[in-house]
Amino acid sequence: MNEEKKQCDSKSCTKEDCAGCSHAKGAGVPKENLNAHSKIKKVIGVVSGKGGVGKSLVTASLANEMAFQGYRVGIMDADITGPSIPRMYGLKGSAVANDKGIYPMETGNDVKVMSVNLLLPHEDAPVIWRGPILANMVKQFWTDVVWGELDYLFVDMPPGTGDVPLTVFQSLPIDGIVIVSSPQDLVQMIVKKAYNMAKMMNVPVFGLVENYSYVKCPDCGKEIYIFGESKVDAAAEEVNVPVIGKMPLDREIAAAVDAGQFAGLVNTYLSGAGKYLPEV
């Protein structure tokens, strides 16, 4: 089909027709209005082409890093069906709301957090919603939450390239993303999926973080590459983005997460990550 003749007609539009459409790339989708009582300077998504690679851990680590540097930081937990941020920080109870909107909870290190788990009666209650409802919830985290003034808002994205990631890319003013991967052979495919989606949506990629890079022997300190040798440097070179950090399996980090004490943790494996992020 001729590029000039492509039209976004919901009655006749096909997957093939929309493959190169500017609306598919978000160019024709208006951004949602931020809550009137909020001001956010930079919005950064943390993404991956698949699940189980530690996006929430990286999101919280980046948030802590910037908070420890004195910036005002928030986390939007956009992984609606698998929210884990509140548990990591030991946040319990329900978020408070008034006529201005919903107020995020604050961690022990003053990071503001909004998650569906802060709106449910029980943290283990399942969220059994279809894609459009999940996407609308993410929009409400932007329009209805009173974030106040933030320098950085980190968005913990669900895995893959479905409804919710697409909604975040199209509806929120994302300044760029950080991609999280793991050391297995399929890492290059994972990275490329996330990178290509960002490229199609005209969103910059600030860098890659590799999780599960290795584990240190508690007796001799030897680094053991249980998932194989790292592939992240080759993947980063192929898409021309920097490697922000390589995170091993670390018992202290895991213990802090399980105990809900992540607010006091400095993830040294991502120290200096701020230099890869845009200045405010």
mmCIF file of N, CA and C in Angstrom, residues 122-253:
data_model
loop_
_atom_site.group_PDB
_atom_site.id
_atom_site.type_symbol
_atom_site.label_atom_id
_atom_site.label_comp_id
_atom_site.label_asym_id
_atom_site.label_seq_id
_atom_site.Cartn_x
_atom_site.Cartn_y
_atom_site.Cartn_z
ATOM 1 N N HIS A 122 -5.945 -6.599 49.646
ATOM 2 C CA HIS A 122 -4.882 -7.507 50.082
ATOM 3 C C HIS A 122 -3.800 -7.548 49.012
ATOM 4 N N GLU A 123 -2.532 -7.573 49.425
ATOM 5 C CA GLU A 123 -1.438 -7.534 48.456
ATOM 6 C C GLU A 123 -1.371 -8.774 47.586
ATOM 7 N N ASP A 124 -1.953 -9.896 48.053
ATOM 8 C CA ASP A 124 -1.913 -11.119 47.257
ATOM 9 C C ASP A 124 -3.189 -11.328 46.436
ATOM 10 N N ALA A 125 -4.050 -10.303 46.380
ATOM 11 C CA ALA A 125 -5.257 -10.397 45.559
ATOM 12 C C ALA A 125 -4.870 -10.333 44.084
ATOM 13 N N PRO A 126 -5.340 -11.267 43.257
ATOM 14 C CA PRO A 126 -4.955 -11.256 41.833
ATOM 15 C C PRO A 126 -5.661 -10.140 41.071
ATOM 16 N N VAL A 127 -4.986 -9.614 40.074
ATOM 17 C CA VAL A 127 -5.577 -8.618 39.186
ATOM 18 C C VAL A 127 -5.934 -9.337 37.889
ATOM 19 N N ILE A 128 -7.211 -9.647 37.724
ATOM 20 C CA ILE A 128 -7.659 -10.426 36.567
ATOM 21 C C ILE A 128 -8.406 -9.482 35.629
ATOM 22 N N TRP A 129 -7.626 -8.712 34.912
ATOM 23 C CA TRP A 129 -8.170 -7.701 33.996
ATOM 24 C C TRP A 129 -7.656 -7.960 32.585
ATOM 25 N N ARG A 130 -8.430 -7.512 31.615
ATOM 26 C CA ARG A 130 -7.991 -7.574 30.231
ATOM 27 C C ARG A 130 -7.098 -6.376 29.901
ATOM 28 N N GLY A 131 -6.389 -6.490 28.766
ATOM 29 C CA GLY A 131 -5.400 -5.497 28.378
ATOM 30 C C GLY A 131 -5.850 -4.056 28.426
ATOM 31 N N PRO A 132 -7.008 -3.695 27.844
ATOM 32 C CA PRO A 132 -7.417 -2.290 27.847
ATOM 33 C C PRO A 132 -7.607 -1.719 29.247
ATOM 34 N N ILE A 133 -8.088 -2.534 30.181
ATOM 35 C CA ILE A 133 -8.280 -2.055 31.548
ATOM 36 C C ILE A 133 -6.931 -1.847 32.223
ATOM 37 N N LEU A 134 -5.995 -2.762 31.976
ATOM 38 C CA LEU A 134 -4.643 -2.596 32.521
ATOM 39 C C LEU A 134 -4.020 -1.309 31.998
ATOM 40 N N ALA A 135 -4.187 -1.060 30.701
ATOM 41 C CA ALA A 135 -3.618 0.134 30.095
ATOM 42 C C ALA A 135 -4.241 1.393 30.680
ATOM 43 N N ASN A 136 -5.543 1.379 30.907
ATOM 44 C CA ASN A 136 -6.209 2.552 31.483
ATOM 45 C C ASN A 136 -5.751 2.821 32.904
ATOM 46 N N MET A 137 -5.426 1.755 33.647
ATOM 47 C CA MET A 137 -4.922 1.938 35.010
ATOM 48 C C MET A 137 -3.588 2.683 34.986
ATOM 49 N N VAL A 138 -2.722 2.340 34.034
ATOM 50 C CA VAL A 138 -1.445 3.034 33.908
ATOM 51 C C VAL A 138 -1.679 4.512 33.598
ATOM 52 N N LYS A 139 -2.626 4.804 32.725
ATOM 53 C CA LYS A 139 -2.950 6.202 32.424
ATOM 54 C C LYS A 139 -3.392 6.936 33.684
ATOM 55 N N GLN A 140 -4.194 6.261 34.510
ATOM 56 C CA GLN A 140 -4.673 6.895 35.745
ATOM 57 C C GLN A 140 -3.535 7.145 36.726
ATOM 58 N N PHE A 141 -2.510 6.303 36.690
ATOM 59 C CA PHE A 141 -1.335 6.554 37.539
ATOM 60 C C PHE A 141 -0.646 7.857 37.148
ATOM 61 N N TRP A 142 -0.889 8.310 35.930
ATOM 62 C CA TRP A 142 -0.315 9.570 35.451
ATOM 63 C C TRP A 142 -1.278 10.739 35.685
ATOM 64 N N THR A 143 -2.547 10.532 35.385
ATOM 65 C CA THR A 143 -3.518 11.626 35.436
ATOM 66 C C THR A 143 -4.111 11.861 36.822
ATOM 67 N N ASP A 144 -4.219 10.800 37.635
ATOM 68 C CA ASP A 144 -4.956 10.899 38.895
ATOM 69 C C ASP A 144 -4.087 10.865 40.141
ATOM 70 N N VAL A 145 -2.800 10.607 39.989
ATOM 71 C CA VAL A 145 -1.915 10.514 41.158
ATOM 72 C C VAL A 145 -1.236 11.862 41.414
ATOM 73 N N VAL A 146 -1.268 12.293 42.649
ATOM 74 C CA VAL A 146 -0.640 13.556 43.044
ATOM 75 C C VAL A 146 0.831 13.276 43.358
ATOM 76 N N TRP A 147 1.660 13.369 42.351
ATOM 77 C CA TRP A 147 3.084 13.077 42.505
ATOM 78 C C TRP A 147 3.847 14.234 43.162
ATOM 79 N N GLY A 148 3.287 15.428 43.112
ATOM 80 C CA GLY A 148 4.035 16.586 43.595
ATOM 81 C C GLY A 148 5.140 16.929 42.607
ATOM 82 N N GLU A 149 6.245 17.444 43.097
ATOM 83 C CA GLU A 149 7.367 17.800 42.223
ATOM 84 C C GLU A 149 8.422 16.695 42.267
ATOM 85 N N LEU A 150 8.720 16.143 41.092
ATOM 86 C CA LEU A 150 9.716 15.079 40.980
ATOM 87 C C LEU A 150 10.762 15.455 39.941
ATOM 88 N N ASP A 151 11.996 15.077 40.213
ATOM 89 C CA ASP A 151 13.042 15.199 39.203
ATOM 90 C C ASP A 151 12.998 14.007 38.252
ATOM 91 N N TYR A 152 12.811 12.809 38.822
ATOM 92 C CA TYR A 152 12.769 11.591 38.016
ATOM 93 C C TYR A 152 11.594 10.722 38.429
ATOM 94 N N LEU A 153 10.837 10.245 37.442
ATOM 95 C CA LEU A 153 9.829 9.217 37.663
ATOM 96 C C LEU A 153 10.257 7.983 36.878
ATOM 97 N N PHE A 154 10.535 6.889 37.595
ATOM 98 C CA PHE A 154 10.907 5.631 36.944
ATOM 99 C C PHE A 154 9.653 4.773 36.800
ATOM 100 N N VAL A 155 9.447 4.238 35.600
ATOM 101 C CA VAL A 155 8.273 3.421 35.309
ATOM 102 C C VAL A 155 8.701 1.974 35.167
ATOM 103 N N ASP A 156 8.274 1.147 36.119
ATOM 104 C CA ASP A 156 8.567 -0.288 36.088
ATOM 105 C C ASP A 156 7.572 -0.936 35.134
ATOM 106 N N MET A 157 8.035 -1.280 33.945
ATOM 107 C CA MET A 157 7.151 -1.747 32.877
ATOM 108 C C MET A 157 6.915 -3.253 32.956
ATOM 109 N N PRO A 158 5.763 -3.718 32.482
ATOM 110 C CA PRO A 158 5.561 -5.165 32.352
ATOM 111 C C PRO A 158 6.405 -5.693 31.205
ATOM 112 N N PRO A 159 6.641 -7.010 31.181
ATOM 113 C CA PRO A 159 7.492 -7.567 30.114
ATOM 114 C C PRO A 159 6.807 -7.550 28.759
ATOM 115 N N GLY A 160 7.635 -7.625 27.724
ATOM 116 C CA GLY A 160 7.098 -7.774 26.379
ATOM 117 C C GLY A 160 6.769 -6.456 25.701
ATOM 118 N N THR A 161 5.944 -6.563 24.659
ATOM 119 C CA THR A 161 5.622 -5.407 23.818
ATOM 120 C C THR A 161 4.111 -5.295 23.607
ATOM 121 N N GLY A 162 3.336 -5.625 24.650
ATOM 122 C CA GLY A 162 1.883 -5.651 24.531
ATOM 123 C C GLY A 162 1.201 -4.332 24.874
ATOM 124 N N ASP A 163 -0.046 -4.442 25.326
ATOM 125 C CA ASP A 163 -0.901 -3.274 25.561
ATOM 126 C C ASP A 163 -0.302 -2.250 26.510
ATOM 127 N N VAL A 164 0.167 -2.722 27.671
ATOM 128 C CA VAL A 164 0.620 -1.769 28.684
ATOM 129 C C VAL A 164 1.912 -1.059 28.271
ATOM 130 N N PRO A 165 2.951 -1.779 27.803
ATOM 131 C CA PRO A 165 4.127 -1.052 27.323
ATOM 132 C C PRO A 165 3.793 -0.073 26.201
ATOM 133 N N LEU A 166 2.909 -0.473 25.292
ATOM 134 C CA LEU A 166 2.513 0.407 24.200
ATOM 135 C C LEU A 166 1.820 1.654 24.743
ATOM 136 N N THR A 167 0.955 1.472 25.751
ATOM 137 C CA THR A 167 0.268 2.612 26.359
ATOM 138 C C THR A 167 1.260 3.570 26.996
ATOM 139 N N VAL A 168 2.250 3.035 27.697
ATOM 140 C CA VAL A 168 3.245 3.891 28.338
ATOM 141 C C VAL A 168 4.002 4.702 27.286
ATOM 142 N N PHE A 169 4.439 4.028 26.226
ATOM 143 C CA PHE A 169 5.196 4.707 25.175
ATOM 144 C C PHE A 169 4.357 5.786 24.491
ATOM 145 N N GLN A 170 3.088 5.486 24.249
ATOM 146 C CA GLN A 170 2.257 6.413 23.494
ATOM 147 C C GLN A 170 1.650 7.523 24.357
ATOM 148 N N SER A 171 1.260 7.199 25.583
ATOM 149 C CA SER A 171 0.458 8.129 26.381
ATOM 150 C C SER A 171 1.251 8.946 27.386
ATOM 151 N N LEU A 172 2.438 8.471 27.762
ATOM 152 C CA LEU A 172 3.261 9.193 28.727
ATOM 153 C C LEU A 172 4.451 9.831 28.010
ATOM 154 N N PRO A 173 4.907 10.983 28.469
ATOM 155 C CA PRO A 173 6.044 11.650 27.815
ATOM 156 C C PRO A 173 7.370 11.014 28.233
ATOM 157 N N ILE A 174 7.605 9.795 27.771
ATOM 158 C CA ILE A 174 8.809 9.057 28.136
ATOM 159 C C ILE A 174 10.047 9.735 27.534
ATOM 160 N N ASP A 175 11.020 10.042 28.380
ATOM 161 C CA ASP A 175 12.264 10.654 27.909
ATOM 162 C C ASP A 175 13.243 9.620 27.375
ATOM 163 N N GLY A 176 13.078 8.367 27.794
ATOM 164 C CA GLY A 176 13.949 7.300 27.342
ATOM 165 C C GLY A 176 13.770 6.078 28.214
ATOM 166 N N ILE A 177 14.480 5.000 27.856
ATOM 167 C CA ILE A 177 14.328 3.748 28.591
ATOM 168 C C ILE A 177 15.684 3.154 28.940
ATOM 169 N N VAL A 178 15.655 2.274 29.937
ATOM 170 C CA VAL A 178 16.772 1.406 30.277
ATOM 171 C C VAL A 178 16.301 -0.023 30.041
ATOM 172 N N ILE A 179 17.086 -0.798 29.312
ATOM 173 C CA ILE A 179 16.717 -2.179 28.999
ATOM 174 C C ILE A 179 17.440 -3.131 29.948
ATOM 175 N N VAL A 180 16.691 -4.095 30.488
ATOM 176 C CA VAL A 180 17.250 -5.097 31.401
ATOM 177 C C VAL A 180 17.305 -6.440 30.682
ATOM 178 N N SER A 181 18.438 -7.134 30.818
ATOM 179 C CA SER A 181 18.605 -8.420 30.163
ATOM 180 C C SER A 181 19.268 -9.405 31.119
ATOM 181 N N SER A 182 19.501 -10.611 30.638
ATOM 182 C CA SER A 182 20.184 -11.650 31.404
ATOM 183 C C SER A 182 21.259 -12.268 30.515
ATOM 184 N N PRO A 183 22.151 -13.104 31.068
ATOM 185 C CA PRO A 183 23.335 -13.548 30.303
ATOM 186 C C PRO A 183 23.107 -14.658 29.281
ATOM 187 N N GLN A 184 21.925 -15.274 29.242
ATOM 188 C CA GLN A 184 21.742 -16.420 28.359
ATOM 189 C C GLN A 184 21.920 -16.061 26.886
ATOM 190 N N ASP A 185 22.011 -17.086 26.057
ATOM 191 C CA ASP A 185 22.226 -16.893 24.631
ATOM 192 C C ASP A 185 21.119 -16.069 23.976
ATOM 193 N N LEU A 186 19.898 -16.137 24.560
ATOM 194 C CA LEU A 186 18.794 -15.418 23.936
ATOM 195 C C LEU A 186 18.786 -13.932 24.289
ATOM 196 N N VAL A 187 19.825 -13.468 25.005
ATOM 197 C CA VAL A 187 19.846 -12.077 25.446
ATOM 198 C C VAL A 187 19.785 -11.110 24.279
ATOM 199 N N GLN A 188 20.466 -11.417 23.174
ATOM 200 C CA GLN A 188 20.460 -10.488 22.053
ATOM 201 C C GLN A 188 19.068 -10.335 21.452
ATOM 202 N N MET A 189 18.300 -11.425 21.451
ATOM 203 C CA MET A 189 16.925 -11.337 20.980
ATOM 204 C C MET A 189 16.091 -10.480 21.922
ATOM 205 N N ILE A 190 16.289 -10.676 23.240
ATOM 206 C CA ILE A 190 15.554 -9.903 24.240
ATOM 207 C C ILE A 190 15.836 -8.415 24.074
ATOM 208 N N VAL A 191 17.114 -8.101 23.977
ATOM 209 C CA VAL A 191 17.525 -6.703 23.843
ATOM 210 C C VAL A 191 16.960 -6.106 22.559
ATOM 211 N N LYS A 192 17.048 -6.857 21.476
ATOM 212 C CA LYS A 192 16.586 -6.321 20.187
ATOM 213 C C LYS A 192 15.087 -6.061 20.193
ATOM 214 N N LYS A 193 14.308 -6.938 20.839
ATOM 215 C CA LYS A 193 12.869 -6.715 20.898
ATOM 216 C C LYS A 193 12.559 -5.381 21.579
ATOM 217 N N ALA A 194 13.165 -5.167 22.747
ATOM 218 C CA ALA A 194 12.922 -3.931 23.481
ATOM 219 C C ALA A 194 13.480 -2.725 22.733
ATOM 220 N N TYR A 195 14.677 -2.892 22.168
ATOM 221 C CA TYR A 195 15.308 -1.784 21.443
ATOM 222 C C TYR A 195 14.487 -1.413 20.204
ATOM 223 N N ASN A 196 14.046 -2.407 19.454
ATOM 224 C CA ASN A 196 13.293 -2.130 18.237
ATOM 225 C C ASN A 196 11.946 -1.481 18.532
ATOM 226 N N MET A 197 11.309 -1.888 19.631
ATOM 227 C CA MET A 197 10.048 -1.237 19.996
ATOM 228 C C MET A 197 10.293 0.231 20.324
ATOM 229 N N ALA A 198 11.340 0.495 21.114
ATOM 230 C CA ALA A 198 11.663 1.874 21.466
ATOM 231 C C ALA A 198 11.977 2.689 20.214
ATOM 232 N N LYS A 199 12.721 2.082 19.285
ATOM 233 C CA LYS A 199 13.075 2.786 18.051
ATOM 234 C C LYS A 199 11.836 3.108 17.239
ATOM 235 N N MET A 200 10.903 2.153 17.155
ATOM 236 C CA MET A 200 9.662 2.382 16.413
ATOM 237 C C MET A 200 8.830 3.491 17.042
ATOM 238 N N MET A 201 8.924 3.623 18.372
ATOM 239 C CA MET A 201 8.155 4.645 19.084
ATOM 240 C C MET A 201 8.937 5.943 19.251
ATOM 241 N N ASN A 202 10.128 6.012 18.628
ATOM 242 C CA ASN A 202 10.975 7.214 18.704
ATOM 243 C C ASN A 202 11.356 7.574 20.143
ATOM 244 N N VAL A 203 11.671 6.544 20.925
ATOM 245 C CA VAL A 203 12.071 6.725 22.322
ATOM 246 C C VAL A 203 13.552 6.356 22.462
ATOM 247 N N PRO A 204 14.387 7.223 23.030
ATOM 248 C CA PRO A 204 15.812 6.920 23.198
ATOM 249 C C PRO A 204 16.057 5.765 24.168
ATOM 250 N N VAL A 205 17.151 5.044 23.956
ATOM 251 C CA VAL A 205 17.591 3.992 24.880
ATOM 252 C C VAL A 205 18.853 4.494 25.577
ATOM 253 N N PHE A 206 18.795 4.632 26.898
ATOM 254 C CA PHE A 206 19.925 5.179 27.649
ATOM 255 C C PHE A 206 21.017 4.146 27.905
ATOM 256 N N GLY A 207 20.644 2.860 27.946
ATOM 257 C CA GLY A 207 21.649 1.841 28.187
ATOM 258 C C GLY A 207 21.042 0.514 28.586
ATOM 259 N N LEU A 208 21.937 -0.475 28.791
ATOM 260 C CA LEU A 208 21.532 -1.825 29.174
ATOM 261 C C LEU A 208 22.049 -2.159 30.561
ATOM 262 N N VAL A 209 21.250 -2.924 31.291
ATOM 263 C CA VAL A 209 21.681 -3.490 32.566
ATOM 264 C C VAL A 209 21.535 -5.001 32.467
ATOM 265 N N GLU A 210 22.606 -5.718 32.813
ATOM 266 C CA GLU A 210 22.543 -7.179 32.834
ATOM 267 C C GLU A 210 22.358 -7.651 34.271
ATOM 268 N N ASN A 211 21.348 -8.478 34.472
ATOM 269 C CA ASN A 211 21.097 -9.075 35.787
ATOM 270 C C ASN A 211 21.485 -10.556 35.746
ATOM 271 N N TYR A 212 21.740 -11.144 36.927
ATOM 272 C CA TYR A 212 22.165 -12.543 37.042
ATOM 273 C C TYR A 212 23.499 -12.784 36.341
ATOM 274 N N SER A 213 24.368 -11.802 36.313
ATOM 275 C CA SER A 213 25.617 -11.927 35.568
ATOM 276 C C SER A 213 26.482 -13.077 36.086
ATOM 277 N N TYR A 214 26.529 -13.235 37.407
ATOM 278 C CA TYR A 214 27.353 -14.272 38.013
ATOM 279 C C TYR A 214 26.966 -14.392 39.483
ATOM 280 N N VAL A 215 27.559 -15.332 40.169
ATOM 281 C CA VAL A 215 27.415 -15.448 41.620
ATOM 282 C C VAL A 215 28.803 -15.648 42.207
ATOM 283 N N LYS A 216 29.067 -15.000 43.327
ATOM 284 C CA LYS A 216 30.367 -15.141 43.979
ATOM 285 C C LYS A 216 30.342 -16.278 44.980
ATOM 286 N N CYS A 217 31.363 -17.120 44.908
ATOM 287 C CA CYS A 217 31.495 -18.193 45.894
ATOM 288 C C CYS A 217 31.691 -17.566 47.276
ATOM 289 N N PRO A 218 30.879 -17.937 48.271
ATOM 290 C CA PRO A 218 31.002 -17.328 49.598
ATOM 291 C C PRO A 218 32.302 -17.684 50.316
ATOM 292 N N ASP A 219 32.984 -18.726 49.862
ATOM 293 C CA ASP A 219 34.220 -19.155 50.510
ATOM 294 C C ASP A 219 35.469 -18.528 49.883
ATOM 295 N N CYS A 220 35.562 -18.602 48.558
ATOM 296 C CA CYS A 220 36.790 -18.127 47.902
ATOM 297 C C CYS A 220 36.611 -16.836 47.116
ATOM 298 N N GLY A 221 35.350 -16.411 46.909
ATOM 299 C CA GLY A 221 35.110 -15.174 46.179
ATOM 300 C C GLY A 221 35.160 -15.309 44.670
ATOM 301 N N LYS A 222 35.357 -16.532 44.169
ATOM 302 C CA LYS A 222 35.420 -16.740 42.728
ATOM 303 C C LYS A 222 34.075 -16.439 42.091
ATOM 304 N N GLU A 223 34.109 -15.777 40.927
ATOM 305 C CA GLU A 223 32.889 -15.473 40.195
ATOM 306 C C GLU A 223 32.502 -16.670 39.329
ATOM 307 N N ILE A 224 31.290 -17.171 39.534
ATOM 308 C CA ILE A 224 30.801 -18.348 38.820
ATOM 309 C C ILE A 224 29.683 -17.912 37.883
ATOM 310 N N TYR A 225 29.862 -18.160 36.604
ATOM 311 C CA TYR A 225 28.894 -17.723 35.591
ATOM 312 C C TYR A 225 27.894 -18.849 35.339
ATOM 313 N N ILE A 226 26.913 -18.950 36.228
ATOM 314 C CA ILE A 226 25.995 -20.081 36.195
ATOM 315 C C ILE A 226 25.035 -20.027 34.999
ATOM 316 N N PHE A 227 24.826 -18.844 34.448
ATOM 317 C CA PHE A 227 23.971 -18.724 33.262
ATOM 318 C C PHE A 227 24.795 -18.551 31.987
ATOM 319 N N GLY A 228 26.088 -18.817 32.071
ATOM 320 C CA GLY A 228 26.956 -18.665 30.914
ATOM 321 C C GLY A 228 27.654 -17.320 30.904
ATOM 322 N N GLU A 229 28.637 -17.187 30.048
ATOM 323 C CA GLU A 229 29.383 -15.936 29.934
ATOM 324 C C GLU A 229 28.472 -14.807 29.466
ATOM 325 N N SER A 230 28.787 -13.609 29.913
ATOM 326 C CA SER A 230 27.974 -12.445 29.582
ATOM 327 C C SER A 230 27.933 -12.193 28.074
ATOM 328 N N LYS A 231 26.729 -11.867 27.602
ATOM 329 C CA LYS A 231 26.545 -11.514 26.187
ATOM 330 C C LYS A 231 26.157 -10.047 26.028
ATOM 331 N N VAL A 232 26.063 -9.333 27.151
ATOM 332 C CA VAL A 232 25.487 -7.988 27.093
ATOM 333 C C VAL A 232 26.372 -6.994 26.359
ATOM 334 N N ASP A 233 27.696 -7.162 26.455
ATOM 335 C CA ASP A 233 28.576 -6.217 25.765
ATOM 336 C C ASP A 233 28.403 -6.306 24.245
ATOM 337 N N ALA A 234 28.295 -7.526 23.738
ATOM 338 C CA ALA A 234 28.089 -7.711 22.302
ATOM 339 C C ALA A 234 26.731 -7.174 21.881
ATOM 340 N N ALA A 235 25.714 -7.421 22.729
ATOM 341 C CA ALA A 235 24.369 -6.927 22.415
ATOM 342 C C ALA A 235 24.336 -5.407 22.424
ATOM 343 N N ALA A 236 25.022 -4.805 23.396
ATOM 344 C CA ALA A 236 25.060 -3.346 23.483
ATOM 345 C C ALA A 236 25.779 -2.737 22.293
ATOM 346 N N GLU A 237 26.867 -3.377 21.890
ATOM 347 C CA GLU A 237 27.626 -2.868 20.746
ATOM 348 C C GLU A 237 26.800 -2.942 19.466
ATOM 349 N N GLU A 238 26.014 -4.010 19.350
ATOM 350 C CA GLU A 238 25.224 -4.192 18.133
ATOM 351 C C GLU A 238 24.164 -3.107 17.972
ATOM 352 N N VAL A 239 23.580 -2.653 19.099
ATOM 353 C CA VAL A 239 22.549 -1.610 19.013
ATOM 354 C C VAL A 239 23.108 -0.234 19.390
ATOM 355 N N ASN A 240 24.421 -0.179 19.643
ATOM 356 C CA ASN A 240 25.119 1.092 19.886
ATOM 357 C C ASN A 240 24.588 1.853 21.100
ATOM 358 N N VAL A 241 24.460 1.135 22.228
ATOM 359 C CA VAL A 241 24.090 1.780 23.485
ATOM 360 C C VAL A 241 25.063 1.308 24.570
ATOM 361 N N PRO A 242 25.264 2.076 25.643
ATOM 362 C CA PRO A 242 26.224 1.686 26.676
ATOM 363 C C PRO A 242 25.680 0.640 27.635
ATOM 364 N N VAL A 243 26.584 -0.072 28.286
ATOM 365 C CA VAL A 243 26.226 -0.987 29.377
ATOM 366 C C VAL A 243 26.312 -0.203 30.682
ATOM 367 N N ILE A 244 25.192 -0.066 31.353
ATOM 368 C CA ILE A 244 25.137 0.708 32.597
ATOM 369 C C ILE A 244 25.721 -0.078 33.763
ATOM 370 N N GLY A 245 25.489 -1.382 33.782
ATOM 371 C CA GLY A 245 26.014 -2.196 34.876
ATOM 372 C C GLY A 245 25.709 -3.666 34.695
ATOM 373 N N LYS A 246 26.451 -4.497 35.432
ATOM 374 C CA LYS A 246 26.235 -5.938 35.446
ATOM 375 C C LYS A 246 26.019 -6.361 36.891
ATOM 376 N N MET A 247 24.844 -6.923 37.165
ATOM 377 C CA MET A 247 24.460 -7.263 38.536
ATOM 378 C C MET A 247 24.514 -8.770 38.753
ATOM 379 N N PRO A 248 25.243 -9.217 39.770
ATOM 380 C CA PRO A 248 25.277 -10.653 40.068
ATOM 381 C C PRO A 248 24.100 -11.059 40.947
ATOM 382 N N LEU A 249 23.975 -12.345 41.178
ATOM 383 C CA LEU A 249 23.073 -12.832 42.220
ATOM 384 C C LEU A 249 23.732 -12.515 43.558
ATOM 385 N N ASP A 250 23.083 -11.690 44.359
ATOM 386 C CA ASP A 250 23.691 -11.194 45.591
ATOM 387 C C ASP A 250 22.762 -11.478 46.764
ATOM 388 N N ARG A 251 23.238 -12.208 47.766
ATOM 389 C CA ARG A 251 22.394 -12.599 48.883
ATOM 390 C C ARG A 251 21.919 -11.408 49.703
ATOM 391 N N GLU A 252 22.763 -10.389 49.841
ATOM 392 C CA GLU A 252 22.372 -9.214 50.616
ATOM 393 C C GLU A 252 21.234 -8.456 49.945
ATOM 394 N N ILE A 253 21.301 -8.330 48.625
ATOM 395 C CA ILE A 253 20.218 -7.663 47.897
ATOM 396 C C ILE A 253 18.934 -8.473 48.013
#
